[in-house]
CSV table of C-alpha atoms in Angstrom, one decimal:
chain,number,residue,atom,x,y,z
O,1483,UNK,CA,0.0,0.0,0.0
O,1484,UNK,CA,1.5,3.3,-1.0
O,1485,UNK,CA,0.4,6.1,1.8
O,1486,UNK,CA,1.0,9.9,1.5
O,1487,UNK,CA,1.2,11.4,5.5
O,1488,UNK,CA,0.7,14.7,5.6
O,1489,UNK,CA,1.4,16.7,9.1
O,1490,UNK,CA,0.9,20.2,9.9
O,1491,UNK,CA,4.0,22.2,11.0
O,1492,UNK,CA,2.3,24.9,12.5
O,1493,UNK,CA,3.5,24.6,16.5
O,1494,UNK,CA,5.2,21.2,17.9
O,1495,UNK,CA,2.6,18.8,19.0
O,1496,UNK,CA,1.4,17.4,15.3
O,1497,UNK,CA,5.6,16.7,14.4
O,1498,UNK,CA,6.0,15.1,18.0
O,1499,UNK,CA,3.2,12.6,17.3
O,1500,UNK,CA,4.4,11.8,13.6
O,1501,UNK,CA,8.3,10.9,15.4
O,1502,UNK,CA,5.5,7.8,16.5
O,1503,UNK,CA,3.1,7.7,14.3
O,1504,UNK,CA,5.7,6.9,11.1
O,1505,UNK,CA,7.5,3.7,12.5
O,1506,UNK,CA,3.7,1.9,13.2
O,1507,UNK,CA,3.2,2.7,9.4
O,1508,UNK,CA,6.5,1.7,8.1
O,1509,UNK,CA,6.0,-1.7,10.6
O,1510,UNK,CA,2.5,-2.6,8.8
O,1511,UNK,CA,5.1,-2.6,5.7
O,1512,UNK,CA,3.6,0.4,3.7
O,1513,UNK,CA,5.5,2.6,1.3
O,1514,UNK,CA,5.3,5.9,3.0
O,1515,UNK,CA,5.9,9.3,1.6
O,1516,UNK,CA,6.1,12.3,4.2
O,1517,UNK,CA,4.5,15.8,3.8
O,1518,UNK,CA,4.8,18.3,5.7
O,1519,UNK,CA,3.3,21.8,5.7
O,1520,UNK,CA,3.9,25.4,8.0
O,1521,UNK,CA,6.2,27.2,9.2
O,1522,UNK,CA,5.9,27.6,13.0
O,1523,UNK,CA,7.5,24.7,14.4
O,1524,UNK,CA,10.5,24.5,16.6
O,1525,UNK,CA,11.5,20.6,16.1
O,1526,UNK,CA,12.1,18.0,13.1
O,1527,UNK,CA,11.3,14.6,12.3
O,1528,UNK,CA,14.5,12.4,12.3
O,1529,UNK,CA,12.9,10.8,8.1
O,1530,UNK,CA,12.9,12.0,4.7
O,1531,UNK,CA,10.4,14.3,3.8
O,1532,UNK,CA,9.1,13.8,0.1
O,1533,UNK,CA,6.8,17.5,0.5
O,1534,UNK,CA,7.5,20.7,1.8
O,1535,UNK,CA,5.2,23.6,1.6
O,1536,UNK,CA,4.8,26.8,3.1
O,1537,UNK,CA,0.7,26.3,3.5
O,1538,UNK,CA,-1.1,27.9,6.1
O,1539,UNK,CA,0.2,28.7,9.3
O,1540,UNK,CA,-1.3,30.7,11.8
O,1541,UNK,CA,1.0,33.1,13.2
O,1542,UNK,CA,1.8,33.3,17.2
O,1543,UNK,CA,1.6,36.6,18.6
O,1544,UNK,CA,3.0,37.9,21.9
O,1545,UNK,CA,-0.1,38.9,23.8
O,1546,UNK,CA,-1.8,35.6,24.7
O,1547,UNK,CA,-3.4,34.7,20.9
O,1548,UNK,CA,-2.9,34.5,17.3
O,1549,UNK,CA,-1.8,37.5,15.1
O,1550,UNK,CA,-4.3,37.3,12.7
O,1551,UNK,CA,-3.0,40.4,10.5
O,1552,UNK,CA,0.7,38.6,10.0
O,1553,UNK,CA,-1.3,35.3,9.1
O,1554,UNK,CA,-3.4,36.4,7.1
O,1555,UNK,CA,-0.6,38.8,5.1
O,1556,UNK,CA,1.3,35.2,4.5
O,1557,UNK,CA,-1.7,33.2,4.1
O,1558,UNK,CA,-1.1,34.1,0.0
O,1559,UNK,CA,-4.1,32.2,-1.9
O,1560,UNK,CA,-2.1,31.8,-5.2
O,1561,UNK,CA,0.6,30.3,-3.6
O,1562,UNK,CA,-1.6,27.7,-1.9
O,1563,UNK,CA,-3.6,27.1,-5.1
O,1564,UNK,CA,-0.8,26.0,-6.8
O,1565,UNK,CA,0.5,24.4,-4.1
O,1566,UNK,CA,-3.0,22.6,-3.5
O,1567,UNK,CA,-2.8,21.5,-7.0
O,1568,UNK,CA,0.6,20.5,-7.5
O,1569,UNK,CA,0.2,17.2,-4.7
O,1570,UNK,CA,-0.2,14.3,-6.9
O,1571,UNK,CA,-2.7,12.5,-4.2
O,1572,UNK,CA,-4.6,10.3,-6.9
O,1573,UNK,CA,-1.1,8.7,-6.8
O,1574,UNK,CA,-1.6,7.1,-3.3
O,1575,UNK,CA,-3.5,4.4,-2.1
O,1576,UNK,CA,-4.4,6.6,1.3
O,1577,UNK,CA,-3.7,9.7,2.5
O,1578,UNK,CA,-3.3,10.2,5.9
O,1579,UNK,CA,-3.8,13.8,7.5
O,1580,UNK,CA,-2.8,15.9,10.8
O,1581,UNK,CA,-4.8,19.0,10.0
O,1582,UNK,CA,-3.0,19.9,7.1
O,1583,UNK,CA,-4.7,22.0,4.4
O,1584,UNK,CA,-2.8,21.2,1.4
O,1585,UNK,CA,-3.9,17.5,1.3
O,1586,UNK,CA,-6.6,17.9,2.5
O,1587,UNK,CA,-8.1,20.6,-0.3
O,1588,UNK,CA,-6.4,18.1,-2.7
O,1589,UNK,CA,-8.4,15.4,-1.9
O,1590,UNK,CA,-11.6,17.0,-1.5
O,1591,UNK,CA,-11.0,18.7,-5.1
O,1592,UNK,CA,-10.0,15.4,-6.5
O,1593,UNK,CA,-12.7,13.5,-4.6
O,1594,UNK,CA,-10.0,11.3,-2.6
O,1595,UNK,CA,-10.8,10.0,0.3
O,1596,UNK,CA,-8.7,11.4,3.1
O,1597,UNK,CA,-8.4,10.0,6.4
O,1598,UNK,CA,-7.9,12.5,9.1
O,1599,UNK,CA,-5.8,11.5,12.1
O,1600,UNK,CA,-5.6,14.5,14.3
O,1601,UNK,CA,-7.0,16.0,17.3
O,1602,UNK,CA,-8.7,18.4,15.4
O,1603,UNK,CA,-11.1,15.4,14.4
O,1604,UNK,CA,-12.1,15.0,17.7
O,1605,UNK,CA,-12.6,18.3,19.4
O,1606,UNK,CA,-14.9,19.0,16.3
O,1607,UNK,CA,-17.2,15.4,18.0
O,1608,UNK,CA,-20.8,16.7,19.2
O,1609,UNK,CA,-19.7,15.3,22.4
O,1610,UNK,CA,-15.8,16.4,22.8
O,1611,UNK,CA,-16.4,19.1,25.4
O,1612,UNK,CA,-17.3,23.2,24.3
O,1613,UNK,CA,-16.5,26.4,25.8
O,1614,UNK,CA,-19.7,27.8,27.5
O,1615,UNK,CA,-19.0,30.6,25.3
O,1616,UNK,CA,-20.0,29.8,21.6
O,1617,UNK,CA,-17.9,30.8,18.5
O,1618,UNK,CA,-19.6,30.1,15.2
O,1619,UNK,CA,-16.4,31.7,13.3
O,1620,UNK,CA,-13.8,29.7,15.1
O,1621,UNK,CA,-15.5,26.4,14.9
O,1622,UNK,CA,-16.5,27.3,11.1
O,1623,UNK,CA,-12.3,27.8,10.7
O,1624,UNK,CA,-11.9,24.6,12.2
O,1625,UNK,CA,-14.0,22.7,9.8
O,1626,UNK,CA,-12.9,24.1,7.1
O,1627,UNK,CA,-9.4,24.4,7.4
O,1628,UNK,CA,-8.4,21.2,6.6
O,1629,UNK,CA,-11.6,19.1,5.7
O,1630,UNK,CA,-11.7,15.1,5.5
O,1631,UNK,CA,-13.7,12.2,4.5
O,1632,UNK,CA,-12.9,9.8,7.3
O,1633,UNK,CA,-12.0,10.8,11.0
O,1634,UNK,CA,-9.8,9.1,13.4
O,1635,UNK,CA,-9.9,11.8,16.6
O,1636,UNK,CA,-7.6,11.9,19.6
O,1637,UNK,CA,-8.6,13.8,23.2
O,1638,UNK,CA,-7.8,13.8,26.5
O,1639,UNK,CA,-10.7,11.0,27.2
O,1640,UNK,CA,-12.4,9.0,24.5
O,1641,UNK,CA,-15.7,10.6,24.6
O,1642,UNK,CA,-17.2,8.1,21.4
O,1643,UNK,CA,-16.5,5.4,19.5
O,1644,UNK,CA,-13.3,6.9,17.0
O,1645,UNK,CA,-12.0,9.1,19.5
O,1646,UNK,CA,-8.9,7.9,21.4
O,1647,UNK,CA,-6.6,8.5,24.1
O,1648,UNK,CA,-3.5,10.9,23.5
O,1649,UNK,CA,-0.4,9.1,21.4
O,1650,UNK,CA,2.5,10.1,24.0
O,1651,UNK,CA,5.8,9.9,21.6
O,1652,UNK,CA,8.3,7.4,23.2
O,1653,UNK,CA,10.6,9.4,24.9
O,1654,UNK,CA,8.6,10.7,26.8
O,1655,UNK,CA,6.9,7.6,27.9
O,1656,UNK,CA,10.2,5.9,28.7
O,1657,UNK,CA,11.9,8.8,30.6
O,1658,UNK,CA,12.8,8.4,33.9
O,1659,UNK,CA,10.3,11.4,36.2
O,1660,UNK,CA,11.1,13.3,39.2
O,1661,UNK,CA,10.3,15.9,41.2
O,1662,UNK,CA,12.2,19.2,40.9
O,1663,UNK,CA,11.7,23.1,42.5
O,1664,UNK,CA,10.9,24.5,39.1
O,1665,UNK,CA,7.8,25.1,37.0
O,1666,UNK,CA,8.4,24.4,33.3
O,1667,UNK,CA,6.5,26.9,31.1
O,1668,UNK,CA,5.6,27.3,27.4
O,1669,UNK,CA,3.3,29.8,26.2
O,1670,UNK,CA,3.9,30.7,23.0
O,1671,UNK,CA,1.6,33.1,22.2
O,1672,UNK,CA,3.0,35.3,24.5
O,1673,UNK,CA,6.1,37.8,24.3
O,1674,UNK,CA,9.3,36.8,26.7
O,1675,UNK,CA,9.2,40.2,28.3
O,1676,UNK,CA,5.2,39.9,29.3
O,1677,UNK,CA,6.2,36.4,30.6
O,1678,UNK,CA,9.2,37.9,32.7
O,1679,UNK,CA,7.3,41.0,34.2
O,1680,UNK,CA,4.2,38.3,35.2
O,1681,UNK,CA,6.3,35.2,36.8
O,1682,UNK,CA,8.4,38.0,38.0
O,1683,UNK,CA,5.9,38.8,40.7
O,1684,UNK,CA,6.1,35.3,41.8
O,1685,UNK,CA,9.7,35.7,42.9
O,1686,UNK,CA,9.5,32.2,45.8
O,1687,UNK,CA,9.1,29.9,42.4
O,1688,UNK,CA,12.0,29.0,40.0
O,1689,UNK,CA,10.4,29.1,36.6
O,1690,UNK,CA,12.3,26.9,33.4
O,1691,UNK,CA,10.2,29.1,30.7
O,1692,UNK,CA,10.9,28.1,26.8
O,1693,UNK,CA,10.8,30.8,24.2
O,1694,UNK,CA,9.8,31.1,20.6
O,1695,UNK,CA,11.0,34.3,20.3
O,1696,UNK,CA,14.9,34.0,21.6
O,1697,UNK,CA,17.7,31.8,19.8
O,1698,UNK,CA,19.9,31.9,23.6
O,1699,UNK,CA,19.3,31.6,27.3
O,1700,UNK,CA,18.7,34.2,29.4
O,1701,UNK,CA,18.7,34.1,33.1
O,1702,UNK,CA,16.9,36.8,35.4
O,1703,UNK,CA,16.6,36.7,39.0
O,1704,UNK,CA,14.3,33.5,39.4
O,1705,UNK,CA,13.4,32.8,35.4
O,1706,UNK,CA,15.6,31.6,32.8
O,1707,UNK,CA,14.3,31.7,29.3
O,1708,UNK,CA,15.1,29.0,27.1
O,1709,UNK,CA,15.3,28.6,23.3
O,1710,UNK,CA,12.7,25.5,22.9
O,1711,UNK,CA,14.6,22.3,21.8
O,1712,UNK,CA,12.9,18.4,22.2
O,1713,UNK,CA,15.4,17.4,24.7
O,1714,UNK,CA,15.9,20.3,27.1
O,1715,UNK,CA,12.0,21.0,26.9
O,1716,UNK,CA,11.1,17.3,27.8
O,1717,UNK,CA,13.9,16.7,30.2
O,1718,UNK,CA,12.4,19.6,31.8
O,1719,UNK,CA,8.8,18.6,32.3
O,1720,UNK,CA,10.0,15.3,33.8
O,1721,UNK,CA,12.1,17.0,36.7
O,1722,UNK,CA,9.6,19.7,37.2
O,1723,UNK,CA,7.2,20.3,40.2
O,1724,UNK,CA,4.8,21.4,37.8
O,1725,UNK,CA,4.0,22.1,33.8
O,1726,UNK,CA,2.4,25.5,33.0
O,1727,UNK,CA,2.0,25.9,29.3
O,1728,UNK,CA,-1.3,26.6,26.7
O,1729,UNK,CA,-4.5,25.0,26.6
O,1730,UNK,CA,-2.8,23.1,23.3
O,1731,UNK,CA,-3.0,19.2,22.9
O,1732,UNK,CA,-0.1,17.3,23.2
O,1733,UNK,CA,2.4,19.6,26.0
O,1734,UNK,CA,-0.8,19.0,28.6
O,1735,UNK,CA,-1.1,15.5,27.4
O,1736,UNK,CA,2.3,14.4,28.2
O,1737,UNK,CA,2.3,16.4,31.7
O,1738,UNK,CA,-0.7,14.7,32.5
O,1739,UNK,CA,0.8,11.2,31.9
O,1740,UNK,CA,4.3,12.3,33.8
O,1741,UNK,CA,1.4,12.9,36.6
O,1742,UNK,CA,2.9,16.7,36.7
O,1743,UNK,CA,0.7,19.3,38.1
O,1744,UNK,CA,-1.0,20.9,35.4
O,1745,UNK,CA,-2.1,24.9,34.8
O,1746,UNK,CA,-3.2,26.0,31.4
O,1747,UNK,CA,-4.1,29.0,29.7
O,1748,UNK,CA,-6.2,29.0,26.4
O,1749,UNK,CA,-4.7,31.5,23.2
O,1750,UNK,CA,-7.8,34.2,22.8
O,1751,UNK,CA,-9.5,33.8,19.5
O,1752,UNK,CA,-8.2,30.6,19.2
O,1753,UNK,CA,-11.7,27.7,19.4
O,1754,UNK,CA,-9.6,24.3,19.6
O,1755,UNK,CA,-7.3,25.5,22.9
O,1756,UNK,CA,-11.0,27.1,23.9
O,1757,UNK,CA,-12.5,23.5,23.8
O,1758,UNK,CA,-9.1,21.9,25.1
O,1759,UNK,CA,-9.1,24.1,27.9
O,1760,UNK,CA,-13.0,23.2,28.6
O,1761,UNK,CA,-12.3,19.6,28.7
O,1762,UNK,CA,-9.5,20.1,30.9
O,1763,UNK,CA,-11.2,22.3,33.3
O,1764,UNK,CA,-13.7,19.2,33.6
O,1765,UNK,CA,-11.0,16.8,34.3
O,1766,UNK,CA,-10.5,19.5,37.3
O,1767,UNK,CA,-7.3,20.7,35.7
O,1768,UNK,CA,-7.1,24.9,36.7
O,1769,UNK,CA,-7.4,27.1,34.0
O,1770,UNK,CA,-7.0,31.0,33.7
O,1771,UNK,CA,-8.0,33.4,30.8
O,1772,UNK,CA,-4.9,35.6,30.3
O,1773,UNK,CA,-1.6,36.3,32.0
O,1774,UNK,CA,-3.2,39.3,34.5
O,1775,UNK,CA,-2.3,40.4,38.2
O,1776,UNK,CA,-6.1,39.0,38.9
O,1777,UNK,CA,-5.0,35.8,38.2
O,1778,UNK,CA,-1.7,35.8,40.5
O,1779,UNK,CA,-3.7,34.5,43.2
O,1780,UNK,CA,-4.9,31.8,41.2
O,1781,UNK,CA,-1.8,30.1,40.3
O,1782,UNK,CA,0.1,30.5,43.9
O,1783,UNK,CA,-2.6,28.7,45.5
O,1784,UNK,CA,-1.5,25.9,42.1
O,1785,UNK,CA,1.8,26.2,42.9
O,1786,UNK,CA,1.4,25.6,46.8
O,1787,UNK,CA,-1.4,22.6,46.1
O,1788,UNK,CA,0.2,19.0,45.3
O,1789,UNK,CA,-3.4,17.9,43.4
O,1790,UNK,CA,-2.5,15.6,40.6
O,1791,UNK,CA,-4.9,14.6,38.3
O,1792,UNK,CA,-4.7,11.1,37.2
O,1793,UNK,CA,-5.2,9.4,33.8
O,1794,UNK,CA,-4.4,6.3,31.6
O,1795,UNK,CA,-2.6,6.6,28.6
O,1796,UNK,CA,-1.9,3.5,27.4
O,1797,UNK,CA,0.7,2.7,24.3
O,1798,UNK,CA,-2.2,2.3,21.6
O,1799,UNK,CA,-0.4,3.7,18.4
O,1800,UNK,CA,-0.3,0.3,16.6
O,1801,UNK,CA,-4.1,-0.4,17.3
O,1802,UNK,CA,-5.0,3.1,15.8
O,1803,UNK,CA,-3.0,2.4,12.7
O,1804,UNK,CA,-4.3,-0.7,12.0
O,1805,UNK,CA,-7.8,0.5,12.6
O,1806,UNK,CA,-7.2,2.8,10.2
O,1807,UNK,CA,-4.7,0.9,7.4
O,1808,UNK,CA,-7.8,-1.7,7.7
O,1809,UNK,CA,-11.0,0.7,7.0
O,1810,UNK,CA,-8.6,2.2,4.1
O,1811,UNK,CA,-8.8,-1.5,2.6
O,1812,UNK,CA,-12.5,-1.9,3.4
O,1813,UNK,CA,-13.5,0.9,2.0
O,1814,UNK,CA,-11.4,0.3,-1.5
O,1815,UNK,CA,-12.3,-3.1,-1.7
């Protein structure tokens, strides 16, 4: 079977699953072809990549969301038509998908069928938990972004048939955790200086914070700011007391199966961290709205509490795949 995987490169998460996701295909003996597409993320995948594109990234701002006016500026429509048209997918027996619009336009233009394999899939379920607040634009985004035929979801809980538990990459499931006197942060969407004058008011706390925006360390008073890298970040997480990071998918995964304390913060204007951070809150994970003195009090009573909230990931990457290699066949046959 000749497969074309195709995996969003805006942020880390959808690369960190593929560094899994690609030896369970290449063990069911596929031919594999790797795409990737975006231009936000900090880490690589250690395989050939057949497809590059620029595609459609949304751009990280520095006050707690998206910046909507530098995506949109290098959004360019002609680029990704011809780039939507130049992916030979009729070549391929399946195409796989993580969110990623190039394929995914392909297919539907071309009548493919294209199998998503994302979280995306699932927090777009009737049942995946919903802010209380509705947004009919984000969700409509969401859909349309990077439309499929078939779904294979992942969540924090598997709220229907389809959905499934996280994929939590190996090295992280085989590092060795303990318990350290600092708080590892990522938030993203946030500038360094915003992060240093907030955590800066928390002076009793060592905070481990890793940047998008700086290429070097910094260290000030009782913050150093790192440039992100796989290694440091996860060695990080595992000797932290605690994980402090956005309402994304895959960062509060993995401190949730380290069993680190967990405090998140959804982007604004952003509906999939919005519904992340709703099912977390229900899970009885904290979560605050924005980087604000209100909120100081908030996350020192987190930072003084040991609550751990438990779950069961279990190593389920093979099942999924053949789930998925096997409805492919199914459906062709």
């Amino acid at each position: 079977m000749k497969v074309l995987y195709a995996i969003q490169g805006t942020g880390n998460g959808h690369l960190s699953r593929a560094r899994d996701v690609i030896p369970a295909l290449l063990k069911e003996g596929v031919t594999l072809d790797l795409l990737i597409s975006g231009t936000q993320a900090d880490i690589q995948i250690p395989y050939p990549v057949k497809y590059r594109f620029k595609g459609l990234s949304f751009i990280f701002g520095k006050k707690g969301g998206v910046d909507m006016w530098k995506t949109y500026i290098k959004s360019n429509t002609l680029r990704l038509q011809k780039e939507i048209k130049s992916v030979p997918v009729q070549d391929y027996d399946l195409v796989i998908n993580d969110f990623e619009p190039i394929t995914a336009w392909a297919c539907k233009l071309q009548n493919k069928p294209c199998f998503s394999f994302s979280h995306q899939a699932a927090v777009l379920s009737k049942k995946a938990p919903k802010p209380k607040k509705t947004d009919a634009f984000g969700r409509w985004i969401l859909q349309k972004y990077a439309p499929c035929s078939h779904q294979f979801g992942l969540h924090f809980k598997p709220y229907e048939p389809g959905i499934f538990t996280p994929i939590i990459r190996n090295d992280i499931r085989n590092i060795a955790t303990s318990l350290g006197d600092h708080i590892t942060v990522y938030l993203p969407s946030y500038s360094d200086g915003k992060i240093i004058h907030f955590l800066s008011q928390l002076p009793h706390v060592k905070w481990d914070v890793f940047s998008k925006h700086n290429t070097k360390e910094v260290v000030t008073k009782n913050l150093s700011i790192r440039p992100i890298t796989n290694e440091a970040f996860v060695q990080s997480m595992a000797s932290s007391k605690g994980v402090f990071c956005g309402a994304g998918f895959e960062t509060p995964a993995e401190a949730l199966f380290m069993r680190k304390k967990l405090m998140v913060i959804p982007m604004k204007g952003q509906y999939e961290q919005q519904c992340n951070a709703a099912a977390l809150k229900a899970m009885n994970v904290p979560v605050i709205k924005s980087l604000k003195e209100k909120h100081l009090e908030k996350i020192s009573h987190w930072i003084d509490s040991d609550k751990i909230v438990a779950v069961d990931y279990p190593d389920i990457t093979s099942i999924i795949v053949q789930s998925l290699l096997s409805k492919s066949i199914a459906l062709q046959s």
